[in-house]
Short mmCIF file of C-alpha atoms in Angstrom, two decimals:
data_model
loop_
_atom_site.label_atom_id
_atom_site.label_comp_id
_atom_site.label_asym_id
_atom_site.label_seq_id
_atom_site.Cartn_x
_atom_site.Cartn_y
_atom_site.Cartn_z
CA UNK A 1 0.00 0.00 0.00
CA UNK A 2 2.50 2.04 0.96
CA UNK A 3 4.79 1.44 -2.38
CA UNK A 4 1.13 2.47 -4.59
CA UNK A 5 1.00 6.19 -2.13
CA UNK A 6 4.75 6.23 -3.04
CA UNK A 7 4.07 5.95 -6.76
CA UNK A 8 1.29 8.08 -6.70
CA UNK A 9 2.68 11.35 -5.29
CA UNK A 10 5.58 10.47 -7.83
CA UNK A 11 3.60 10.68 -10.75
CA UNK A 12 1.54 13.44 -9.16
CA UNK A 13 4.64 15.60 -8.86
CA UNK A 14 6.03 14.63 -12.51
CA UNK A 15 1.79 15.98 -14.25
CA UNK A 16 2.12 19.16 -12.36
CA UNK A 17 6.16 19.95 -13.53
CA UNK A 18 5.28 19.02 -16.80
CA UNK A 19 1.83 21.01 -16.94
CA UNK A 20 3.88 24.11 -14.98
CA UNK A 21 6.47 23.57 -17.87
CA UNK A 22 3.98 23.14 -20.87
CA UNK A 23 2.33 27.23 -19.19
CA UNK A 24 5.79 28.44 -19.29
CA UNK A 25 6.73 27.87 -22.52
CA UNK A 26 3.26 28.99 -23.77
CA UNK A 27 3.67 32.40 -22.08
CA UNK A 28 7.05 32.91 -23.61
CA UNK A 29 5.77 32.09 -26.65
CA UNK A 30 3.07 34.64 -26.74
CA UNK A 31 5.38 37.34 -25.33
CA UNK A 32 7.90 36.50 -28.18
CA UNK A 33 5.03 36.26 -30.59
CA UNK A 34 3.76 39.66 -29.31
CA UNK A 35 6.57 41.50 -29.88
CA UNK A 36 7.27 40.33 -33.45
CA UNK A 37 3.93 41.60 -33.86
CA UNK A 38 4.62 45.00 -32.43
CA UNK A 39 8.17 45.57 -34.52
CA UNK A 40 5.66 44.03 -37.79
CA UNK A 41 3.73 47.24 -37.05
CA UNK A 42 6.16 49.84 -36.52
CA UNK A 43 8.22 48.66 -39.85
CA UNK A 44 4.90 48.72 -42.32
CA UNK A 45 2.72 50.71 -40.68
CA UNK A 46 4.10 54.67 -41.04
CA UNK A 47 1.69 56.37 -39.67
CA UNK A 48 2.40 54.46 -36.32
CA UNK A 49 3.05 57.34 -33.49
CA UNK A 50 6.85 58.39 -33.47
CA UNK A 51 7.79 59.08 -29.67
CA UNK A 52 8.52 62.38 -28.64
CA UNK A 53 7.34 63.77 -32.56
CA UNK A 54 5.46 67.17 -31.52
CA UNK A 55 1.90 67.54 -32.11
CA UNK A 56 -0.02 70.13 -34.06
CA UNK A 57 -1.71 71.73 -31.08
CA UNK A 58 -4.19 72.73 -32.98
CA UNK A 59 -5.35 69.27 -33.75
CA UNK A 60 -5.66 67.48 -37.26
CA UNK A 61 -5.46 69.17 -40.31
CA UNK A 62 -8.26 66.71 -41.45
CA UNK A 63 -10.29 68.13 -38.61
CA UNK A 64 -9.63 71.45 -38.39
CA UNK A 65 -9.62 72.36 -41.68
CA UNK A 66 -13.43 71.96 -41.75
CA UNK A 67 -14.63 72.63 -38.22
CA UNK A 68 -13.60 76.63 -38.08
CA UNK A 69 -17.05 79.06 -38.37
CA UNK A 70 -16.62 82.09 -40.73
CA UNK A 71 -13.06 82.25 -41.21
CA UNK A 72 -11.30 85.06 -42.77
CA UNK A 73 -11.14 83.86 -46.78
CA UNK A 74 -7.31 83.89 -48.03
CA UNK A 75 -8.66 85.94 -51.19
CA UNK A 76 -10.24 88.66 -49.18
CA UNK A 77 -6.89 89.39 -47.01
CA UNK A 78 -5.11 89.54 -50.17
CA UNK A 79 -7.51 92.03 -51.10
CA UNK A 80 -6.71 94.30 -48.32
CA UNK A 81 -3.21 93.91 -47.42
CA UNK A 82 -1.99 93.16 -50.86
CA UNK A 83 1.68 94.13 -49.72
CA UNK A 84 1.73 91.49 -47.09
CA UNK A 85 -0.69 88.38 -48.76
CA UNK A 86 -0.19 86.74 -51.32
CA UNK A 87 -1.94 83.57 -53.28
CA UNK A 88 -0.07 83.66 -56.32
CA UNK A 89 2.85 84.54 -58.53
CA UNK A 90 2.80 86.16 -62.12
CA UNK A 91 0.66 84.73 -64.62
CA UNK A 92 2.74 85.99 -67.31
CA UNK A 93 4.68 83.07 -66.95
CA UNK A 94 4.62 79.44 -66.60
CA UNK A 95 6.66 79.26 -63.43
CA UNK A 96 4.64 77.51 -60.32
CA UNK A 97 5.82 77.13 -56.60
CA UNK A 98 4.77 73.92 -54.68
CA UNK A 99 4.92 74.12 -51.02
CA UNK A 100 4.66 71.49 -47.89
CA UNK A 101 3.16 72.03 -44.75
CA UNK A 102 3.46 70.58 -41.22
CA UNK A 103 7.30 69.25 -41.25
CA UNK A 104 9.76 68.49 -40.63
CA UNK A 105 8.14 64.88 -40.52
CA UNK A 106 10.81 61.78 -40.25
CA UNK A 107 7.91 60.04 -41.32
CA UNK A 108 7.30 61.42 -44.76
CA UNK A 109 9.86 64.17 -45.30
CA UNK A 110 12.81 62.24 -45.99
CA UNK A 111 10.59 60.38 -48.85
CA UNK A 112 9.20 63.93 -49.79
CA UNK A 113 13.03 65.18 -50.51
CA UNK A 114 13.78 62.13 -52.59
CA UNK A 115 10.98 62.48 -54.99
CA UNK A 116 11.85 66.43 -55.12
CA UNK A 117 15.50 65.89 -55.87
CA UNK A 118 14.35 62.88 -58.58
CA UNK A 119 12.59 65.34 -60.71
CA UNK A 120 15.18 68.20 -59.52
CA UNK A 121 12.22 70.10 -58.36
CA UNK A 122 12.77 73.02 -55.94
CA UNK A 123 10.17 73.62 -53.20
CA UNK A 124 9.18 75.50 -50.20
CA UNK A 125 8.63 74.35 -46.81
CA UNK A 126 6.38 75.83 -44.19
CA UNK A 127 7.70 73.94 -40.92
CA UNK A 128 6.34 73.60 -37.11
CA UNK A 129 9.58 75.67 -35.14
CA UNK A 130 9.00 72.52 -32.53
CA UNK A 131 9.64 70.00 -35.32
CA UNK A 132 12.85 71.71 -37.01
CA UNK A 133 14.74 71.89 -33.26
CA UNK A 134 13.58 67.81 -32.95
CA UNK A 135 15.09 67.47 -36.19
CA UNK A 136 17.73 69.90 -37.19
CA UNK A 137 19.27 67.33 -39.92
CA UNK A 138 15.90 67.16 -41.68
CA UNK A 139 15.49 70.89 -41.46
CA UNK A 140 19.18 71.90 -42.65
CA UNK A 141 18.85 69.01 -45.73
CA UNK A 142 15.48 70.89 -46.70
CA UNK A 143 18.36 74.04 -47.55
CA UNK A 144 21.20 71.44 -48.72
CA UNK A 145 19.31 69.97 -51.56
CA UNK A 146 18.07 73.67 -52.92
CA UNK A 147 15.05 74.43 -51.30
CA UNK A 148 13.41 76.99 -49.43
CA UNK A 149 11.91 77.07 -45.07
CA UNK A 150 9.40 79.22 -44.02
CA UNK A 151 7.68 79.91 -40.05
CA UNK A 152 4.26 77.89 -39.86
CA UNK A 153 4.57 78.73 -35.72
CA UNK A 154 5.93 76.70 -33.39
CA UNK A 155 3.64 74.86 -32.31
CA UNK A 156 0.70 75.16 -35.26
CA UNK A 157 -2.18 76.52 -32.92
CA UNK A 158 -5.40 77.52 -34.54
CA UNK A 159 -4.48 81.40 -34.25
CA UNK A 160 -8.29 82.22 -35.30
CA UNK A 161 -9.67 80.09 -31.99
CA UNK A 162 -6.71 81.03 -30.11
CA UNK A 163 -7.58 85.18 -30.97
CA UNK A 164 -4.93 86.85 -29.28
CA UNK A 165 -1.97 88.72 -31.07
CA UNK A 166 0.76 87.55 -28.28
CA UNK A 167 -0.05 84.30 -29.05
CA UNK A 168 0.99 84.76 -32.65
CA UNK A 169 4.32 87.07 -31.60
CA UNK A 170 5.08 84.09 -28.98
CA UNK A 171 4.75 81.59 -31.43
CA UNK A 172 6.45 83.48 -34.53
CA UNK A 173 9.26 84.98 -32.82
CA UNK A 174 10.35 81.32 -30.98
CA UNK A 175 9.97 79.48 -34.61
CA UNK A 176 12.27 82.73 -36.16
CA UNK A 177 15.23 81.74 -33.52
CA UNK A 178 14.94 78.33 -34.01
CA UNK A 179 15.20 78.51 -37.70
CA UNK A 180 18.64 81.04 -37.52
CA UNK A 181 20.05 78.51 -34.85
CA UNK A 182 19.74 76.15 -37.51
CA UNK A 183 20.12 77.28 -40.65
CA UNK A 184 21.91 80.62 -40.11
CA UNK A 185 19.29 83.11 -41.46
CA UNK A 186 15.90 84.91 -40.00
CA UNK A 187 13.44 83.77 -42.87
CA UNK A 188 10.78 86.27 -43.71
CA UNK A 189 8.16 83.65 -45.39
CA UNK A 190 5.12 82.88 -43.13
CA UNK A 191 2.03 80.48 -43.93
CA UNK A 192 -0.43 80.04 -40.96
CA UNK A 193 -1.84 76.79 -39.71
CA UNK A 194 -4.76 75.69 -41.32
CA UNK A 195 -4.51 78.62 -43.42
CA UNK A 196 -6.76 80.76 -40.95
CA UNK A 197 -6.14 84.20 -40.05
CA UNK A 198 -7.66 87.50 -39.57
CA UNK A 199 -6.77 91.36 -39.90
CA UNK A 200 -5.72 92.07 -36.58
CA UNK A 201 -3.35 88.95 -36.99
CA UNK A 202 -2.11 89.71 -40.99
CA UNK A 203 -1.26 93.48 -39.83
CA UNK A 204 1.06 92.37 -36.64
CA UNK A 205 2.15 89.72 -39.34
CA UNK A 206 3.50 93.18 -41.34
CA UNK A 207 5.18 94.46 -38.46
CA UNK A 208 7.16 91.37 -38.25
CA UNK A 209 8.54 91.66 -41.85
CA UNK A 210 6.35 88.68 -43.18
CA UNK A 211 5.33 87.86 -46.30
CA UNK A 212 1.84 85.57 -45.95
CA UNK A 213 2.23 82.98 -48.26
CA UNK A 214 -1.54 81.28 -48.85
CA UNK A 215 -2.04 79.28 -52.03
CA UNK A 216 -4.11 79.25 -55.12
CA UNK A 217 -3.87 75.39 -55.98
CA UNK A 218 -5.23 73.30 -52.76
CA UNK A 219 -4.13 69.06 -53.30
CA UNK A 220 -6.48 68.48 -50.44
CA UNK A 221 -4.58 65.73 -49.51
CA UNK A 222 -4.78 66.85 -46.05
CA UNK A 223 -8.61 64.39 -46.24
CA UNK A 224 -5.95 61.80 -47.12
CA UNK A 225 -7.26 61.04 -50.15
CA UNK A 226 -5.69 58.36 -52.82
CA UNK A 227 -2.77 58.97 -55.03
CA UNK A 228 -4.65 60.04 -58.05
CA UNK A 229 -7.23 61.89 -56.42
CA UNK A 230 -4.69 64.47 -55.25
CA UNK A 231 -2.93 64.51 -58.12
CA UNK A 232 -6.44 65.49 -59.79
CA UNK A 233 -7.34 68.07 -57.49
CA UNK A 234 -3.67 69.54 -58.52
CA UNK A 235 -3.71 68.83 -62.22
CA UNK A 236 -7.13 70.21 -62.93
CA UNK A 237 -6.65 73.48 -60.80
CA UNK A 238 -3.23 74.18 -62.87
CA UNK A 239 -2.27 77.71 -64.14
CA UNK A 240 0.49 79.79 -64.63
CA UNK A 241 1.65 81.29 -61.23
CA UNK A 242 0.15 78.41 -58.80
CA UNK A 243 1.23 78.29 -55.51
CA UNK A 244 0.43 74.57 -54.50
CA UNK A 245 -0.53 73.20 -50.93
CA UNK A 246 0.84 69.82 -50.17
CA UNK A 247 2.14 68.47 -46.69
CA UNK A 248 4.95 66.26 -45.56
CA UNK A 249 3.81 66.06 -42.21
CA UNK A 250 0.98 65.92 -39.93
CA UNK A 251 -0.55 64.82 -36.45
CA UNK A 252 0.55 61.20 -34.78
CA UNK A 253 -1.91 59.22 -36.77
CA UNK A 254 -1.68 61.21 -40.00
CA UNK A 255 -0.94 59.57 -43.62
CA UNK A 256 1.00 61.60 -45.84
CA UNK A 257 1.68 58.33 -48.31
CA UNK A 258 -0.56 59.23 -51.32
CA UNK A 259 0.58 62.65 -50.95
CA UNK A 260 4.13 61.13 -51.86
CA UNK A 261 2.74 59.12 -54.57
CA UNK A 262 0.82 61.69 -56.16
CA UNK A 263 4.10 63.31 -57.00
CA UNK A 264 5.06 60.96 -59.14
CA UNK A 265 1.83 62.32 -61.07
CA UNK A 266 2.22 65.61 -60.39
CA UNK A 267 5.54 66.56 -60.96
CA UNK A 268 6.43 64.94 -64.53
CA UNK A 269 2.72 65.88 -66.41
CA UNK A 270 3.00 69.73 -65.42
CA UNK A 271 6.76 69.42 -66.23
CA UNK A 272 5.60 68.07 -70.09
CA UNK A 273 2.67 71.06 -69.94
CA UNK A 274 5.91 73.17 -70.33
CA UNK A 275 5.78 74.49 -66.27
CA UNK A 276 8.45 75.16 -64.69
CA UNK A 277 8.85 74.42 -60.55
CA UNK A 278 10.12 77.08 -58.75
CA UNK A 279 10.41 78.25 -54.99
CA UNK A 280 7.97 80.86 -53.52
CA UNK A 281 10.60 83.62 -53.60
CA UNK A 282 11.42 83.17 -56.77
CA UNK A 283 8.15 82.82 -57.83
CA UNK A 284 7.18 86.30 -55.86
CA UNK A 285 10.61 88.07 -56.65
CA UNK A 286 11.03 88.58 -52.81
CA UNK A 287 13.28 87.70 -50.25
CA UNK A 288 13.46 84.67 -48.59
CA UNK A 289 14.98 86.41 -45.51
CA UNK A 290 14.93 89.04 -43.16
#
């Protein structure tokens, strides 16, 4: 009796090892499977949050862009401050300007400058003053490979919502700094976020030395549309002049992937129309610094 108690607890002791052992290996393997799955997303996936990339305080272009009542239209501050707006360039020629919003993006930029310097395509480059100083390298290769940076704030607020003129110094001076600490000049070229501004704001704007650059050509593909949709929206809003809105960057969750593959559409069909890319100062005939 004793020998079949003795045998018992044995075998007892062996079922509960092996289950302990079979639990184990089953939780290591779900942990290991877990974070293959993780790194899968990060490497495919770009719009995947980048840690520590500043946000548009504002909030998304895709939402903003549509949710402000009664703003200020582009055309009609043109209208009145014609010395400090501008939409366009000469339509005496066939030179055009396309420009990029919200960057410098790690995401997107880098795949934004490769498709530029393809087609040897100069552009201009509105940038967040928060983004250049978190990535200086991106920033300074924007000016290495020909083209042109502009102030779009520091932190892209909605300066319409936001209403207050210190706001606007605050956020215009700090982007200024940043972008002489890092590229050596005080640029003079100013878009605001979302586009949205009103007189009080366009008038300190003047006092600062800024030029308003708004656009006449909008890609939309801030509503992340496809490839050839924003390449449409481009193509069939062409004319001599154009100042086009495109972005390289955007909030965490932003896509700016058809934006990059529109420019494979883009670029070469207005480049056969005889157009010729140009940056905004050119463009304008103005100075691209202070």
């Amino acid at each position: 009796m004793r020998d079949k108690t003795v045998q018992f607890l044995l075998l007892a002791v062996f079922v509960f090892s092996f289950a302990g052992m079979i639990t184990v290996q089953a939780e290591q393997d779900h942990a290991t499977k877990e974070v293959e799955t993780q790194w899968w997303f990060k490497r495919d996936n770009p719009t995947r949050e980048i840690e520590d990339l500043p946000q548009p305080e504002g909030g998304p272009e895709i939402t903003e862009r549509v949710n402000i009542p009664n703003p200020v239209s582009n055309i009609i501050l043109q209208q009145r401050y014609p010395e400090t707006v501008v939409l366009s360039g000469p339509a005496t020629t066939n030179k055009i300007a396309i420009t990029f919003d919200d960057g410098p993006d790690p995401r997107f930029t880098p795949q934004v400058l490769e498709v530029l310097q393809q087609y040897n395509v100069p552009a201009t480059f509105f940038v967040m003053g928060s983004r250049a100083i978190a990535y200086p390298e991106l920033t300074r290769r924007m000016v290495e490979e020909g083209h042109i940076v502009g102030n779009h704030t520091y932190w892209h607020p909605n300066l319409v919502k936001q209403g207050d003129l210190a706001t606007l110094e605050t956020e215009v001076m700090k982007t200024e700094d940043t972008l002489n600490d890092i590229l050596g000049y005080r640029t003079k070229l100013f878009r605001a976020p979302y586009g949205f501004l009103y007189n009080e704001l366009v008038e300190k704007l003047a006092e600062l030395n800024y030029t308003v650059v708004a656009w006449s050509v909008d890609s939309l593909d801030w509503r992340e549309l496809g490839a050839t949709e924003t390449a449409i929206n481009v193509l069939s809003n062409m004319h001599p002049g154009a100042i086009i809105l495109m972005h390289d960057g955007g909030d965490w969750d932003a896509d700016r992937t058809s934006t990059i593959e529109s420019l494979h559409q883009i670029i070469p069909q207005l480049q056969e129309q005889g157009f010729e890319f140009v940056t905004v100062p050119e463009l304008l005939n103005i100075p691209y610094q202070k």
